[in-house]
XYZ file of C-alpha atoms in Angstrom:
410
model
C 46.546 14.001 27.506
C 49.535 14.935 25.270
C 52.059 15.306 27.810
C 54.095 12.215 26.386
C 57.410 11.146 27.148
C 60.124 9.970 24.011
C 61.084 6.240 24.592
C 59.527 4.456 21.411
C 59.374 0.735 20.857
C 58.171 -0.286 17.338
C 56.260 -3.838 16.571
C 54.888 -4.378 12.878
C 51.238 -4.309 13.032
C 50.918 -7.627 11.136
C 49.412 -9.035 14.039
C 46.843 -12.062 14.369
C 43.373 -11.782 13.600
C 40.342 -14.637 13.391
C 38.991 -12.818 10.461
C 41.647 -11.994 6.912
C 41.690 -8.737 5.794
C 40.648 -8.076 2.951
C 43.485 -5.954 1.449
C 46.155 -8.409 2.482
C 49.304 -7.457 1.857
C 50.785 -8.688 -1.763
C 54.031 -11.092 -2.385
C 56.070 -10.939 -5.176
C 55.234 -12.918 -8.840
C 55.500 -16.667 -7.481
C 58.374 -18.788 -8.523
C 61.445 -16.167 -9.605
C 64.607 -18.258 -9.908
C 62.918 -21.364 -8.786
C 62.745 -19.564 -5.327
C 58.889 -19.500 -3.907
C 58.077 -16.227 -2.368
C 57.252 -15.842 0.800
C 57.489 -14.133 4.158
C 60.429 -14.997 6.618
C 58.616 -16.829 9.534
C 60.396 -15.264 12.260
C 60.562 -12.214 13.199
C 63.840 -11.093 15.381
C 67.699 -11.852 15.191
C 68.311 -15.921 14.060
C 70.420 -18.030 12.549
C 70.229 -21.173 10.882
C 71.744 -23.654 7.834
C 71.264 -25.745 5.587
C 70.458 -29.611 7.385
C 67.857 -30.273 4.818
C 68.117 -34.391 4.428
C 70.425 -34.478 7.629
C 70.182 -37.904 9.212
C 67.883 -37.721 12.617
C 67.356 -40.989 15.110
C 64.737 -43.652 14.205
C 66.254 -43.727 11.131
C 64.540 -40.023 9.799
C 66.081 -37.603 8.226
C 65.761 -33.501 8.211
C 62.528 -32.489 6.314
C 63.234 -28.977 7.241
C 65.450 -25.555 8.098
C 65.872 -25.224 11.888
C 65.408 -21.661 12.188
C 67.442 -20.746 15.513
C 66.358 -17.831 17.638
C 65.000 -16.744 20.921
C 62.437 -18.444 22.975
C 59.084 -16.014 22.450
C 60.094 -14.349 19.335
C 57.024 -14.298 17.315
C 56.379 -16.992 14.379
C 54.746 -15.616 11.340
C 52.853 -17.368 8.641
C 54.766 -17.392 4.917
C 52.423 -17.051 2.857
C 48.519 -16.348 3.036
C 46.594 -19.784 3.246
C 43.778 -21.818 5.518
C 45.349 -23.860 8.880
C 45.021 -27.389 8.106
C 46.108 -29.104 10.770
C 47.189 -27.978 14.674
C 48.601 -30.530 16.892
C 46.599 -32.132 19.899
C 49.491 -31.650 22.255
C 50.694 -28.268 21.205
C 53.049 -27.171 19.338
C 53.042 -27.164 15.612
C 50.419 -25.976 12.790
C 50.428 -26.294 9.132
C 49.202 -23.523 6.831
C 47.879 -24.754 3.295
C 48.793 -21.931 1.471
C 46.493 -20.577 -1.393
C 48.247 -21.330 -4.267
C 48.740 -25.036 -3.183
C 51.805 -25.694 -1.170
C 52.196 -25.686 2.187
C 54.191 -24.997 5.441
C 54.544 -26.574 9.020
C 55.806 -24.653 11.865
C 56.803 -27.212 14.354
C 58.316 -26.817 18.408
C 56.792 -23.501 19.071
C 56.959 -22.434 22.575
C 54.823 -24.213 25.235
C 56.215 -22.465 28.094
C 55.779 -19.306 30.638
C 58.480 -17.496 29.325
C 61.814 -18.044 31.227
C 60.508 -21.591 32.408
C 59.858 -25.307 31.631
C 56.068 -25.270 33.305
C 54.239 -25.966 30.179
C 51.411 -23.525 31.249
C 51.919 -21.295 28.152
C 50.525 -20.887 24.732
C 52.065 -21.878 21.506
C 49.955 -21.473 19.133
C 48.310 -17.562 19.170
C 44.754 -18.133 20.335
C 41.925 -18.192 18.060
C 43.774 -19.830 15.122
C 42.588 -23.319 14.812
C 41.934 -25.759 11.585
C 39.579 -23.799 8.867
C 40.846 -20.242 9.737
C 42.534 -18.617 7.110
C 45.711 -16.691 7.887
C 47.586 -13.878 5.747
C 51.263 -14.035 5.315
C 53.215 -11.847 7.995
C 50.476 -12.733 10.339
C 51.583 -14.032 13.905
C 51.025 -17.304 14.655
C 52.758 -18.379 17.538
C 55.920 -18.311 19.083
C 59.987 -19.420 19.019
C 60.225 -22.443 21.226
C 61.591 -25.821 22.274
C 58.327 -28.172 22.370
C 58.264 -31.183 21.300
C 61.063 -33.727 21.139
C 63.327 -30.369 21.040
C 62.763 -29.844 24.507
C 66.515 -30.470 25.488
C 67.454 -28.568 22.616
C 68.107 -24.612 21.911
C 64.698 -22.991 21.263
C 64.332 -22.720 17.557
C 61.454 -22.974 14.673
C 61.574 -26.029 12.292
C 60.326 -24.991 9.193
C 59.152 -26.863 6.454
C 57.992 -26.166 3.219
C 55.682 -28.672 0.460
C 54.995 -28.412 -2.767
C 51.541 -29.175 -4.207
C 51.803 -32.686 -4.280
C 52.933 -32.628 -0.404
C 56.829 -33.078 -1.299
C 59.153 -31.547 1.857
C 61.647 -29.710 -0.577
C 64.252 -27.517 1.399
C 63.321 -24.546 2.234
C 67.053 -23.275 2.710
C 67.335 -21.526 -0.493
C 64.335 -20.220 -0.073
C 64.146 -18.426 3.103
C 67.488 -16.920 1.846
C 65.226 -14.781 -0.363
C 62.244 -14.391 2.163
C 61.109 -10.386 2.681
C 60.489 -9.684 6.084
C 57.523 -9.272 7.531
C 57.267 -5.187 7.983
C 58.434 -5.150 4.472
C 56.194 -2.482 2.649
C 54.293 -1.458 5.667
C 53.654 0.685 8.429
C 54.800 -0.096 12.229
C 53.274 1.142 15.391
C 55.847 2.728 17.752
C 54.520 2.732 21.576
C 55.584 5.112 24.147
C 57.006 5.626 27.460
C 58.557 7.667 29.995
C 62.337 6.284 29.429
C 63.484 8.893 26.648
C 64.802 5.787 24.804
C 63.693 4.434 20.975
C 63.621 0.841 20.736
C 63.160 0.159 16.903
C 63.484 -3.932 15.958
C 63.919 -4.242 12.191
C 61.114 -6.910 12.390
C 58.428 -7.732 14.612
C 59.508 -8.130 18.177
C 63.010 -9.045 17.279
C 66.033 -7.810 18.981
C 65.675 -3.826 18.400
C 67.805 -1.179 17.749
C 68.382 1.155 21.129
C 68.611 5.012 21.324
C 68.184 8.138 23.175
C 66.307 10.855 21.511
C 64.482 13.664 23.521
C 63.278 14.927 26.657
C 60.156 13.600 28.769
C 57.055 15.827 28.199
C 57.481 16.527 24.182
C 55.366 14.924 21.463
C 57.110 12.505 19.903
C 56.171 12.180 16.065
C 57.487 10.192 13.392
C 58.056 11.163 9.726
C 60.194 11.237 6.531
C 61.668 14.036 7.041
C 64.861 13.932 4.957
C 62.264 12.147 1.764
C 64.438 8.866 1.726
C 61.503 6.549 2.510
C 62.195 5.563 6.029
C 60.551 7.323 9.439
C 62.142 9.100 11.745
C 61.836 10.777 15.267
C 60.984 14.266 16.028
C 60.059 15.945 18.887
C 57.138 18.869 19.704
C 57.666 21.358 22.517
C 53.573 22.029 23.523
C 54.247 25.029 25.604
C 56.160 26.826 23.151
C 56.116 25.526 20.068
C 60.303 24.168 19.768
C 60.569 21.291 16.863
C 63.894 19.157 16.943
C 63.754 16.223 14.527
C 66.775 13.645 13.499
C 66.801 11.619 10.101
C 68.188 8.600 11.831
C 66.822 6.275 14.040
C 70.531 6.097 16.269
C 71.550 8.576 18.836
C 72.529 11.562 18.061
C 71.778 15.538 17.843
C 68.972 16.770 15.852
C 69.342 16.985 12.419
C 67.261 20.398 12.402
C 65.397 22.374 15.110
C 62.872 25.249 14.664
C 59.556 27.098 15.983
C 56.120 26.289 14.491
C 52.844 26.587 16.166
C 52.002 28.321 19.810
C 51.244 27.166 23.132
C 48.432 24.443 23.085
C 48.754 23.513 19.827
C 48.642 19.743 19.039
C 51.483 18.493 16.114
C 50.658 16.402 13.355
C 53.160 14.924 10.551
C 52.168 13.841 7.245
C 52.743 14.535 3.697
C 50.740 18.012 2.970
C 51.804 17.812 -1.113
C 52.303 14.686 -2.300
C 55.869 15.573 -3.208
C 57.107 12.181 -0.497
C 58.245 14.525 2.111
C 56.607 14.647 5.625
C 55.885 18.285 7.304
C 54.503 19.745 10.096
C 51.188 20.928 10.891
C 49.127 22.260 14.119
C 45.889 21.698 15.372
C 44.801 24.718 17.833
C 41.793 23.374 19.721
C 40.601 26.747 20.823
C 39.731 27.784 16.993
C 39.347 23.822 15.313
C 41.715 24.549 12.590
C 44.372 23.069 11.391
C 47.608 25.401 10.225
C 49.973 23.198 7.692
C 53.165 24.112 6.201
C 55.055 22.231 3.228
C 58.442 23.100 4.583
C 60.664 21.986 7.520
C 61.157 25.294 9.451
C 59.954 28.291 11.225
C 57.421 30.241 9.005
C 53.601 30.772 8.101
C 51.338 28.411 7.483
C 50.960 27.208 3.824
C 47.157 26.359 4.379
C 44.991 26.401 6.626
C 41.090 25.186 7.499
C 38.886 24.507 10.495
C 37.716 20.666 10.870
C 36.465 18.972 13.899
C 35.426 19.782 17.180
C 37.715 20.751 19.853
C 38.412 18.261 22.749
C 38.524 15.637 19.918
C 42.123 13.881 19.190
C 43.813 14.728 15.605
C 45.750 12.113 13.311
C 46.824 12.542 10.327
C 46.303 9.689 7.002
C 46.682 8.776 3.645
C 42.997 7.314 4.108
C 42.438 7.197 0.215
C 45.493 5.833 -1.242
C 46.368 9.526 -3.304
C 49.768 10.073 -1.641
C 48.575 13.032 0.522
C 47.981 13.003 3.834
C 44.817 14.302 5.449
C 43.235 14.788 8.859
C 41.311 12.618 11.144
C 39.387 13.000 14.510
C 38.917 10.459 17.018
C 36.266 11.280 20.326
C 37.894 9.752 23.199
C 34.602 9.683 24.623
C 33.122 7.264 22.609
C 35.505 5.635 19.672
C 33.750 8.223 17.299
C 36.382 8.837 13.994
C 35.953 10.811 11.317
C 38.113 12.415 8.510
C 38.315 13.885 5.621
C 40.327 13.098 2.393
C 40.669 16.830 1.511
C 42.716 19.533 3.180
C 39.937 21.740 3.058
C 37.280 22.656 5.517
C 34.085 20.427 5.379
C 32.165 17.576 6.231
C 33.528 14.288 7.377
C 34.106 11.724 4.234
C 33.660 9.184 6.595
C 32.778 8.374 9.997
C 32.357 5.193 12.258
C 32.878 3.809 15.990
C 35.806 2.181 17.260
C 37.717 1.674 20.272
C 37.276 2.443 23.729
C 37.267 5.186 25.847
C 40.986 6.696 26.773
C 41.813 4.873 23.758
C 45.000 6.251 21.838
C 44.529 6.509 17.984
C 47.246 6.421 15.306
C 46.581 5.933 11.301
C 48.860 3.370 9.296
C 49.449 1.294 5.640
C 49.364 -1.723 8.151
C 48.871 -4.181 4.985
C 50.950 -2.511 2.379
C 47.649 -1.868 0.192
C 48.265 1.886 -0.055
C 45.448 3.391 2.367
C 46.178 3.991 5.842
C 43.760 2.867 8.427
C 43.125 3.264 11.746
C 44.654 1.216 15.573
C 44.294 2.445 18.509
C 46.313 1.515 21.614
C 44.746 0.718 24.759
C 46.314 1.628 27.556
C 44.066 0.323 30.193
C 45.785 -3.397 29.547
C 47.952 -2.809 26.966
C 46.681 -4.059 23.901
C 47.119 -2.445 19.639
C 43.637 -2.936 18.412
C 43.772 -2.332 14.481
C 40.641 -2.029 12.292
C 41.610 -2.689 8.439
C 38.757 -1.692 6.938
C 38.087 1.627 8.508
C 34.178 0.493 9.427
C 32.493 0.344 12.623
C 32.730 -4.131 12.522
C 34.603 -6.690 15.118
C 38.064 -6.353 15.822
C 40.005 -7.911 12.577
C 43.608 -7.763 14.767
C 44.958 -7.155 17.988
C 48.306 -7.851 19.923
C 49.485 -7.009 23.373
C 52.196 -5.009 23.746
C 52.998 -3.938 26.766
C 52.172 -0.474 29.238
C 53.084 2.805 27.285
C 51.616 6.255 27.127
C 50.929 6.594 23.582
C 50.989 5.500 20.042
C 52.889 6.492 16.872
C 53.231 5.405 13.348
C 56.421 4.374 11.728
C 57.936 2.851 8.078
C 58.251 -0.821 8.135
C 61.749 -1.782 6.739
């Protein structure tokens, strides 16, 4: 189960859900500057300018930013609000947003990638007029529907005030956070020894080698500067290389902790905003943590869980200190407590599948990490927000990997 191979590809976990979260991830103080804050609505490499006003045939002109980019690259809302309207022909929404204004997403891609069939989706399924989106969430994808057929693929965004005024949105997207901004990332893994790491979303990522096939590949701050980074965990002896930069390169430190069988975890131990290493040993069901990076004893230690269970490791209350966290492959049963200490669960519930992969994240930016698990049997992240046994709140596919591992949005 945790032979894994090292190639990582990360994805924000801002994915598309029928139902909001409730801890939706906060935007800055509206209205600094006379810029309106919201979330850049597409995630990967573009480029665009200002053609606000710009005449267009018929006698139009430009109510919008043509946001150019990939065909496929994802579309995410700007700012939290309720779909009002979703063309009859595919391809273009508009989000009222909560506060009043509003945004249109128009030419989104109504194609099988690569082709000019018409047979794919546009708009990400389940989001229709009444459902209420959160900012960052995907809603559909880069395209060329539309009259922009014989065009490059590209978004057309607009952006209303209150009173349904198209203002440009050039300035403002200038200013626009990205969508990871402030959360976690899931990082998926296969057997190719490479790291694929896109800045945002599904964009074009960053490429590198880090590893051998058959470590653990973690991810933590190792170096305290805020931003995840690989590492690597030897099961049959123990070996820990680790690198605090997501680029090739040699490891940035290398040491021994643990003993054959032993299962690595990452997470801050202290609260002092540097990750660690522990080990789970499933022949005793205790964890040994240590508040260093190196070769040494154990700083704590306590026995939680039952063995043949799957550990992760979570900052499931908010405090700034990690904890640990079961998950029965059997049957979706996770529990965990908020304590480093041995004990009873704090919390339990079902969810997932079994063969499931688990991995805990901040995937809203609200402080507490929750739980997603990846499914390997067709590819799909499955993230509950809420930490409750309930329906599904997001999901995305992804593609076929081995495993799952959580990184810093940035």
């Amino acid at each position: 189960m945790f032979r894994i191979a090292t190639a990582v590809a990360m994805l924000a976990a801002v994915l598309v859900a029928p139902q909001s979260p409730a801890h939706a991830a906060e935007l800055p103080a509206p209205a600094v500057d006379g810029i309106y804050p919201m979330v850049f609505p597409v995630g990967g490499d573009n480029h665009y300018t200002n053609t606000f006003g710009a005449p267009r045939s018929g006698g139009r002109t430009h109510a919008g930013t043509d946001i150019m980019a990939d065909k496929m690259l994802p579309v995410v809302a700007a700012a939290s609000g309720t779909i009002g309207w979703v063309s009859s022909t595919c391809c273009a929404l508009e989000i009222e947003h909560d506060d009043g204004w509003s945004s249109m997403y128009i030419h989104l891609n109504n194609d099988t990638p690569g082709t000019d069939d018409g047979l794919g989706n546009g708009i990400m399924p389940g989001l229709e007029r009444g459902v209420h989106v959160e900012a960052g969430q995907i809603i559909g994808w880069v395209g060329d529907s539309g009259n922009a057929e014989w065009t490059s693929p590209h978004l057309h965004f607009e952006l209303h005030t209150p009173d349904g005024t198209a203002i440009s949105s050039y300035e403002h997207l200038l200013e626009a956070r990205g969508a990871a901004e402030g959360r976690d990332v899931a990082a998926y893994v296969d057997a190719g020894s490479r790291f694929h790491r896109p800045t945002v979303l599904a964009g074009v990522p960053d490429r590198f080698y880090f590893g051998i096939p058959e470590d653990v590949p973690l991810m933590g701050d190792w170096d305290c500067d805020g931003t995840k980074t690989p590492a690597m965990y030897r099961p049959s002896n123990g070996f820990v290389y680790l690198t605090n930069a997501n680029e090739f390169g040699v490891a940035d430190a290398e040491f021994f902790y643990g003993i054959p069988g032993d299962i690595p975890l990452a997470g801050d131990w202290n609260g002092d905003g540097c990750d660690s290493f522990a080990v789970y040993r499933p022949s005793e069901g205790t964890v040994y943590a240590r508040n260093a990076l190196g070769t040494g004893f154990a700083d704590f230690s306590f026995t939680f869980g039952v063995p043949g269970d799957q550990p992760f490791a979570g900052d499931f209350n908010g405090d700034g200190i990690d904890s640990v966290g079961m998950y029965r492959l059997r049957n979706g049963l996770v529990y965990y407590r908020n304590a480093l200490t041995s004990g009873p669960a704090d919390k339990q519930f079902f969810f997932g599948a079994p063969g499931d992969e688990i991995v805990a994240g901040d995937w809203d930016g609200d402080g507490d990490d929750t739980v997603a698990v990846y499914r390997p049997s067709n590819g799909y992240l499955v993230v509950n927000m809420e930490n409750n046994t309930g329906p599904t709140e997001y999901s995305l596919w992804v593609g076929t990997f081995e495993t799952v591992v959580a990184s810093t949005g940035s």
